[in-house]
Amino acid sequence: MLSQESLRQIDREIAKYPPGRQQSAIMSALRIAQVEKGWLPKEVIEFVADYLSMPPIAAYEVATFYNMYDLRPVGRHKITVCTNLPCALSGGVYAAEYLKKRLGIDFDETTPDGKFTLKEGECMGACGDAPVLLHNNHRMCGFMTTEKIDQLLAELERQ
Amino acid sequence: MLEIEIDGKTIQAPDGSTVMDAAALAGIYIPHFCYHKKLSIAASCRMCLVQVEKAPKPLPACATPVTNGMRVWTHSEAAVKAQKGVMEFLLINHPLDCPVCDQGGECQLQDLAVGYGGAHSRYREEKRVWINKDLGPLVASDASRCINCTRCVRFTAEIGGLMELGQAFRGDHAEIMTFMGRALDSELSGNVIDLCPVGALTSKPFRFSARTWELSRRRSVSPHDSLGANLIVQTKHDVVRRVLPFNNERLNECWLTDKDRFSYEALASEQRLTLPMMCERDTWHTVSWQIALEFIASALQSITREQGGQALGALASPHATIEELHLLQKLMRGLGSENIDFRLRQRDFRGDAVRGGAPWLGMSVVDIHDLHSLLVIGSFLRKDAPLLAQKVRHSAYRHGLRVSAVGPNAEDWRMPVAARALVAPSAMVAALAAVAAALAEETGRTVTERLARRLPAAADISGEARAVAQSLASGEKNAVWLGNFAVQHPRAAELHLWAQEIARLSGAALGFIGEAANSTGGYLVGAVPGEGGLDARAMIESPRRAYLLFGAEPDLDFADGAATVATLARAQLVVAASAFDSPALRQAADVLLPIAPFTETPGTFVNCIGEAQSFNAVARSRGEVRPGWKVLRVLGNFLELPGFDHEDFESVRDEALAGGIPARLDNAIGDVPEANAPVPRAGCLQRIADVPIHFADPLARRAPSLQKTADAAPPAARMPAAMLAELGVNAGDRVRVRGSGAVELHAVADEGVAPGCVRIAAAHAATVALGPMHGDLSVERI
Amino acid sequence: MSAHALILAGAGGERAWRLQDYAARGGYGALRRIIAEKTPPEAIIAELKTSGLRGRGGAGFPTGLKWSFMPYAFPGDKYLVCNSDEGEPGTFKDRDILRCNPHAVIEGMIIGAWVMGCTRGYNYIHGEIFEIYQRFEEALEEARAAGLLGRNILGSDFSFELFAHHGYGAYICGEETALLESLEGKKGQPRFKPPFPASYGLYGKPTTINNTETFASVPFILKMGGEAFLDLGKPNNGGTKIFSISGHVRHPGNYELNLGTPFPELLAMAGGMRAGRKLKAVIPGGSSAPVLPASVIMDCTLDFDAISKAGSMLGSGAVIVMDETTCMVRALERLSYFYHEESCGQCTPCREGTGWLYRVVRRIERGLGKPGDLDLLHSVAGNISGRTICALGDAAAGPVQSFVKHFADEFAYHIENKKCLVPPLVQEAGSQIYM
């Protein structure tokens, strides 16, 4: 179900916790699985749950509780824009509107070519860099003026 | 003890009490939803907020520990304001569908809304709607009614032993569900219906069949497993509509197995036998009781006149009542026959001659709580005795009870099993001897002399046997239980003997889990062969001229259903008293007598802890159905036997149990010689036959909803993957299995089966042809 | 005088976060001295108490006192947890501390482990800052390689293992017991207290949880002495504090100031108001702190006691600045949406109440408000406040209550006129649109 590389990474996470506490690695394990698969089909969640000897519904609780997990397929590039108050005061909403216009999609939608998904995010803990957006959960981009958004989209288009 | 003042009342509460506990002691009700005395504390519904002196905020009574001198107000202005605030929140998204909700009339939310809710809603925004879930055949979901108290989630994890339900998503999207929409797959799942304080989880079989206030509530006792769970049977127009638990802290607490709860559906089965019937020249026709009993009496008299009582045999179900079993044995003995037995699935009766008394659990159910170590020998514990298993599970998780097991099966008991010797049936006696040897080493005690020479050499003691021994040796309060598989084993008496030795060496109580509602009671009333009498096996292997079959189905309730049907079919006369009709019964019997199931007769069961529990009929009998004890009493009159003049069932019971119970409970066994262990045939696999939970008795077999559960899946040929590979079979393939006859089954890979064995369920039409529950089978790919 | 950077001092350049650079700045000196001198835990706790260090995560609980609660002699595992799950709107200091000076946090945690006898520690890092998590993992590797973490630290018989745990998007995990649940691999739903983590924490074992900045302050206190640290701030409000300033200022960012610095000084350091506009309101301690109108905040000093006296709280030191163009109804709608989305769903008042609040505020913002809505908001917020397992309920109710209280006219205008008192969206230079 998961690659050897992913399993190796999960094993490294498990080793961080005391023996018998491997469930503590569920969040990392789901993250690693999501990076490999692009999103988290239920079969993958069940596999990860079995791998960590926990009930699948407990893993599903985790996958649905934390909002960076994707329970439905997303585009190759998921862009999450913060529109919370501090970001909104500094152009976060405008950045989101600009992205919607550029990509021709609304929040929670994916471009027809499957390249981009747009998401509305909550505070990313980087309000000083507003507007802020996340690319595929793991890369944070700050001070996202329209010019910088254009640059980013051009870069991602090329990938 | 701590002193606390609640609403002006001074209360002494034990250390560690919560405000909720203390209030309960004083009879003060604090409204609540998520709190439940048997579950962990969530403190999440906030309905039990109370005012506590010096606390700046209202505190949840369920989670606030009592401190000495604490002053609490449960109905002060501040407390009620908080409670009303919570009630308003609970109601904003709750649908106003009480008129069509099965919970109506027994809904905690409805009840408390009367006291704490407003007359109109201030909530004008859109309401939340959830899609209903399919939780399987037993539990109906009306998700939008859910108030997220998580009682059901906690139940599955804490009582059921596996978290099957969860609260997925968060905030007001939080929703109770199973993983991937799976059905609840637990023999205890129906309890979530009782736990749900609203109408989100209700009984699927009961759905929309009655309003709760129309139902009469009558107490009864479960006729299924050996625990004798206490029931409230609810009827409308004398028809059983629903079964609920009656709280009994000594037995079932507030829980029921799904079988206890839903088997009532069988009462409405089309197979109910409602009129006496006789077969003449291969044609069945209904007759009056008078004619039927006259015929039976004269036939029995003529057979005994010609050949004596030895020509008769009586085979009774262990689910029959004390009164029935007593009158049956009295009738047989009145006819001069000692051929009576209720242990229909047993093979080895060598213990009868050296038995101390009636086998029982050897301890109270409550004492399981304090056990340190428990060895379970030959048991499908979780499915055979779900509520005993639940106590063991609870004790294992909460109090560190170490559970170990010896047997051919290692299915998931949903509890930690510290040590397990997974051995083929043929190796079980040796495995116990090894445990005894390891225990003797561990404890420095010596093995009883007559057993000492049967011990294995130290080098031959397996690591598993040592682990089991260590687990027992390290505790002070221990128990050794023999399960149904051990009792039905071809060398059951030797297993018993070794279990006794292990118990002696480890200072453990020895006990029997018991197969059925009257597995202990049957012994007490003497429904077993006396001097010179034949046991259940011998009565089939040495055919009799006439049989009385009482409450048992010849194909499904015996150690060898095929042989039983064949033997009975050849007998001159078979009288079957049964609540149900069936093709096998018609094949075997000449007369069918419709007797009452447990809901239509008074009766008594003596459970595994030796408690006699009597119950009354809760519903009117159907057709010409009569209580079994009355049928036997009248038959005794027709036979002109003395002592069949009882006026009521109580007098039968008192006569049956006149010898008292406690003094006659005894699990001791005297010496049993070593049997020649049969050498397994080359190329064959040993059969491991479980009796699936929902096929174990005539009632459960005919309960439609139970038959839709995963536990009622048709039998398969279950083998370890290595065994499948050896046979060149893939999991899922059809295989032909040969015993005394052949059947075709699906092969399933199962690492919980001992090497060299195949697990194939008994008590199912699909496997009757295989013959005995024990022995060698050949398996081949089709 | 009021800017005396400790944690962020010298932590600018590309390599400043590395162990080598931290050591060059005197890093790990405090730890080396403690281990060499076998400083008794009580002495360190006394020093922390003297310093007036109060928890930097928002609650402001005295750190020395918290550390003294741990049962040092408890046999078996004890845990130390750093809360870097910074996700309260307006707060972004921990990210910068971990980016610029992770070893200060690590050193603070090792010292904490020494003091409390902890065997294992975790730093729970906010989900959205994966790059920071990776950097912290690298910093941990550096520390392990240098013998500062693991078995027999610096050759002593003191051992302590420290790991990073990565969150994945749940604000509630900033609540310490939710964080523990999350660390155990569950949903981050807060636990009812008592029992408190010091007796029943991670895996049921005694546990202490502190904020990133709190741990990062510890080495500096022990280096400079508790008295000197205290003197940087005010009595009962010792030391420096990192203020994250965001919103309508010219230079949003983190500024490490002495506690007790007047608010106008911070505003000036951040370049003052953008486009020369007038200050309207400030949320002084992260989005859950009650909003203060300009007239009130301009007279405040920035410390726990003064802000509390003004009717709000210093919280995590996240200062959200709003100018005259801000529609307070819209601002509240954004915050209410956040709390509705982030409620964990466990207890009734928060699960049901945050959604109710958000829907009513949204309705008012959209011009669908009704007479009585403000009373309703007030009443619903009151029914959440103080009735929940954790502080998220209060956090959701606080903004509603304070926005409606201080800007009642603006809300009333919205309801009566079905539109905004302030111009809706203002086009600004550089194609930016501000609220």
Short mmCIF file of C-alpha atoms in Angstrom, two decimals, chain C residues 81-223:
data_model
loop_
_atom_site.label_atom_id
_atom_site.label_comp_id
_atom_site.label_asym_id
_atom_site.label_seq_id
_atom_site.Cartn_x
_atom_site.Cartn_y
_atom_site.Cartn_z
CA VAL C 81 6.50 19.25 26.42
CA CYS C 82 7.06 22.43 24.49
CA ASN C 83 3.98 24.00 23.00
CA SER C 84 4.95 25.42 19.61
CA ASP C 85 1.46 24.94 18.23
CA GLU C 86 1.02 28.60 17.66
CA GLY C 87 -2.18 29.20 15.76
CA GLU C 88 -4.07 31.98 17.45
CA PRO C 89 -4.73 34.63 14.83
CA GLY C 90 -2.19 37.38 15.29
CA THR C 91 0.45 35.22 16.94
CA PHE C 92 3.58 34.35 15.02
CA LYS C 93 6.45 34.66 17.47
CA ASP C 94 7.22 30.98 18.08
CA ARG C 95 7.81 30.44 14.40
CA ASP C 96 10.47 33.16 14.45
CA ILE C 97 12.05 31.83 17.64
CA LEU C 98 12.28 28.35 16.16
CA ARG C 99 13.51 29.73 12.85
CA CYS C 100 16.14 32.02 14.35
CA ASN C 101 17.09 30.47 17.65
CA PRO C 102 15.92 26.87 18.05
CA HIS C 103 18.81 25.99 20.33
CA ALA C 104 17.59 28.47 22.94
CA VAL C 105 14.39 26.41 23.12
CA ILE C 106 16.34 23.17 23.24
CA GLU C 107 18.63 24.46 25.98
CA GLY C 108 15.64 25.73 27.96
CA MET C 109 13.99 22.33 27.69
CA ILE C 110 17.10 20.44 28.76
CA ILE C 111 17.38 22.70 31.78
CA GLY C 112 13.68 22.11 32.49
CA ALA C 113 14.26 18.35 32.29
CA TRP C 114 17.14 18.70 34.72
CA VAL C 115 14.99 20.67 37.12
CA MET C 116 11.95 18.40 36.97
CA GLY C 117 13.63 15.05 36.44
CA CYS C 118 12.04 14.51 33.05
CA THR C 119 13.29 11.66 30.91
CA ARG C 120 11.73 12.54 27.62
CA GLY C 121 10.47 15.63 25.89
CA TYR C 122 8.54 16.63 22.82
CA ASN C 123 8.24 19.87 20.97
CA TYR C 124 4.81 20.02 19.37
CA ILE C 125 5.16 22.21 16.29
CA HIS C 126 2.28 23.87 14.47
CA GLY C 127 1.23 22.01 11.34
CA GLU C 128 1.48 24.83 8.85
CA ILE C 129 5.16 25.51 9.52
CA PHE C 130 6.65 22.29 8.16
CA GLU C 131 9.89 23.99 7.14
CA ILE C 132 10.36 25.12 10.72
CA TYR C 133 9.67 21.60 11.95
CA GLN C 134 12.37 20.29 9.63
CA ARG C 135 14.79 22.91 10.87
CA PHE C 136 14.05 21.99 14.47
CA GLU C 137 14.71 18.32 13.66
CA GLU C 138 18.07 19.42 12.29
CA ALA C 139 18.81 21.45 15.37
CA LEU C 140 17.97 18.40 17.50
CA GLU C 141 20.43 16.34 15.47
CA GLU C 142 23.11 18.96 16.08
CA ALA C 143 22.41 18.89 19.80
CA ARG C 144 22.48 15.09 19.91
CA ALA C 145 25.74 14.99 17.99
CA ALA C 146 27.23 17.47 20.45
CA GLY C 147 26.28 15.30 23.41
CA LEU C 148 23.74 17.84 24.63
CA LEU C 149 20.81 15.45 24.25
CA GLY C 150 20.39 11.76 24.80
CA ARG C 151 22.12 9.54 27.29
CA ASN C 152 24.66 10.98 29.72
CA ILE C 153 24.44 14.58 28.64
CA LEU C 154 27.87 16.24 28.58
CA GLY C 155 29.33 13.18 30.28
CA SER C 156 27.07 13.46 33.32
CA ASP C 157 24.64 10.81 34.51
CA PHE C 158 21.76 13.01 33.36
CA SER C 159 19.88 11.74 30.32
CA PHE C 160 17.10 13.38 28.37
CA GLU C 161 15.62 12.53 24.99
CA LEU C 162 13.93 15.26 22.98
CA PHE C 163 11.88 14.88 19.81
CA ALA C 164 9.81 17.04 17.51
CA HIS C 165 6.15 16.24 16.90
CA HIS C 166 4.43 17.79 13.93
CA GLY C 167 0.83 19.00 14.16
CA TYR C 168 -1.43 19.01 11.14
CA GLY C 169 -3.92 21.79 11.40
CA ALA C 170 -5.95 22.17 14.58
CA TYR C 171 -5.84 25.39 16.56
CA ILE C 172 -7.22 23.62 19.63
CA CYS C 173 -3.98 21.67 20.06
CA GLY C 174 -2.48 24.86 21.42
CA GLU C 175 -4.55 24.05 24.52
CA GLU C 176 -2.16 22.01 26.60
CA THR C 177 -4.31 18.98 27.32
CA ALA C 178 -5.56 18.86 23.72
CA LEU C 179 -1.92 18.94 22.75
CA LEU C 180 -1.25 15.94 24.98
CA GLU C 181 -4.12 14.02 23.44
CA SER C 182 -2.76 14.86 20.01
CA LEU C 183 0.71 13.72 21.06
CA GLU C 184 -0.85 10.41 22.04
CA GLY C 185 -2.13 10.06 18.49
CA LYS C 186 -5.72 11.07 19.06
CA LYS C 187 -8.01 13.91 18.18
CA GLY C 188 -6.95 17.07 19.97
CA GLN C 189 -9.84 17.26 22.39
CA PRO C 190 -9.00 18.92 25.68
CA ARG C 191 -9.18 16.95 28.89
CA PHE C 192 -11.23 17.94 31.87
CA LYS C 193 -9.07 19.19 34.71
CA PRO C 194 -8.40 18.05 37.40
CA PRO C 195 -6.33 15.97 37.12
CA PHE C 196 -3.74 18.42 35.87
CA PRO C 197 -0.85 17.39 33.61
CA ALA C 198 1.63 17.63 36.48
CA SER C 199 0.01 14.53 37.94
CA TYR C 200 -1.67 12.97 34.88
CA GLY C 201 -0.16 14.17 31.64
CA LEU C 202 1.28 12.51 28.56
CA TYR C 203 0.51 8.76 28.63
CA GLY C 204 -0.89 9.37 32.11
CA LYS C 205 2.50 10.39 33.49
CA PRO C 206 3.52 13.64 35.18
CA THR C 207 4.08 16.23 32.49
CA THR C 208 4.93 19.91 32.26
CA ILE C 209 4.04 21.97 29.23
CA ASN C 210 5.49 25.38 28.49
CA ASN C 211 5.41 27.71 25.55
CA THR C 212 8.35 28.01 23.14
CA GLU C 213 9.19 31.52 24.24
CA THR C 214 9.07 30.52 27.90
CA PHE C 215 11.65 27.79 27.35
CA ALA C 216 13.73 30.10 25.20
CA SER C 217 13.81 32.67 28.03
CA VAL C 218 15.19 30.22 30.59
CA PRO C 219 18.86 30.11 29.46
CA PHE C 220 18.97 33.90 29.37
CA ILE C 221 17.53 34.20 32.87
CA LEU C 222 20.06 31.76 34.23
CA LYS C 223 22.84 33.58 32.43
#
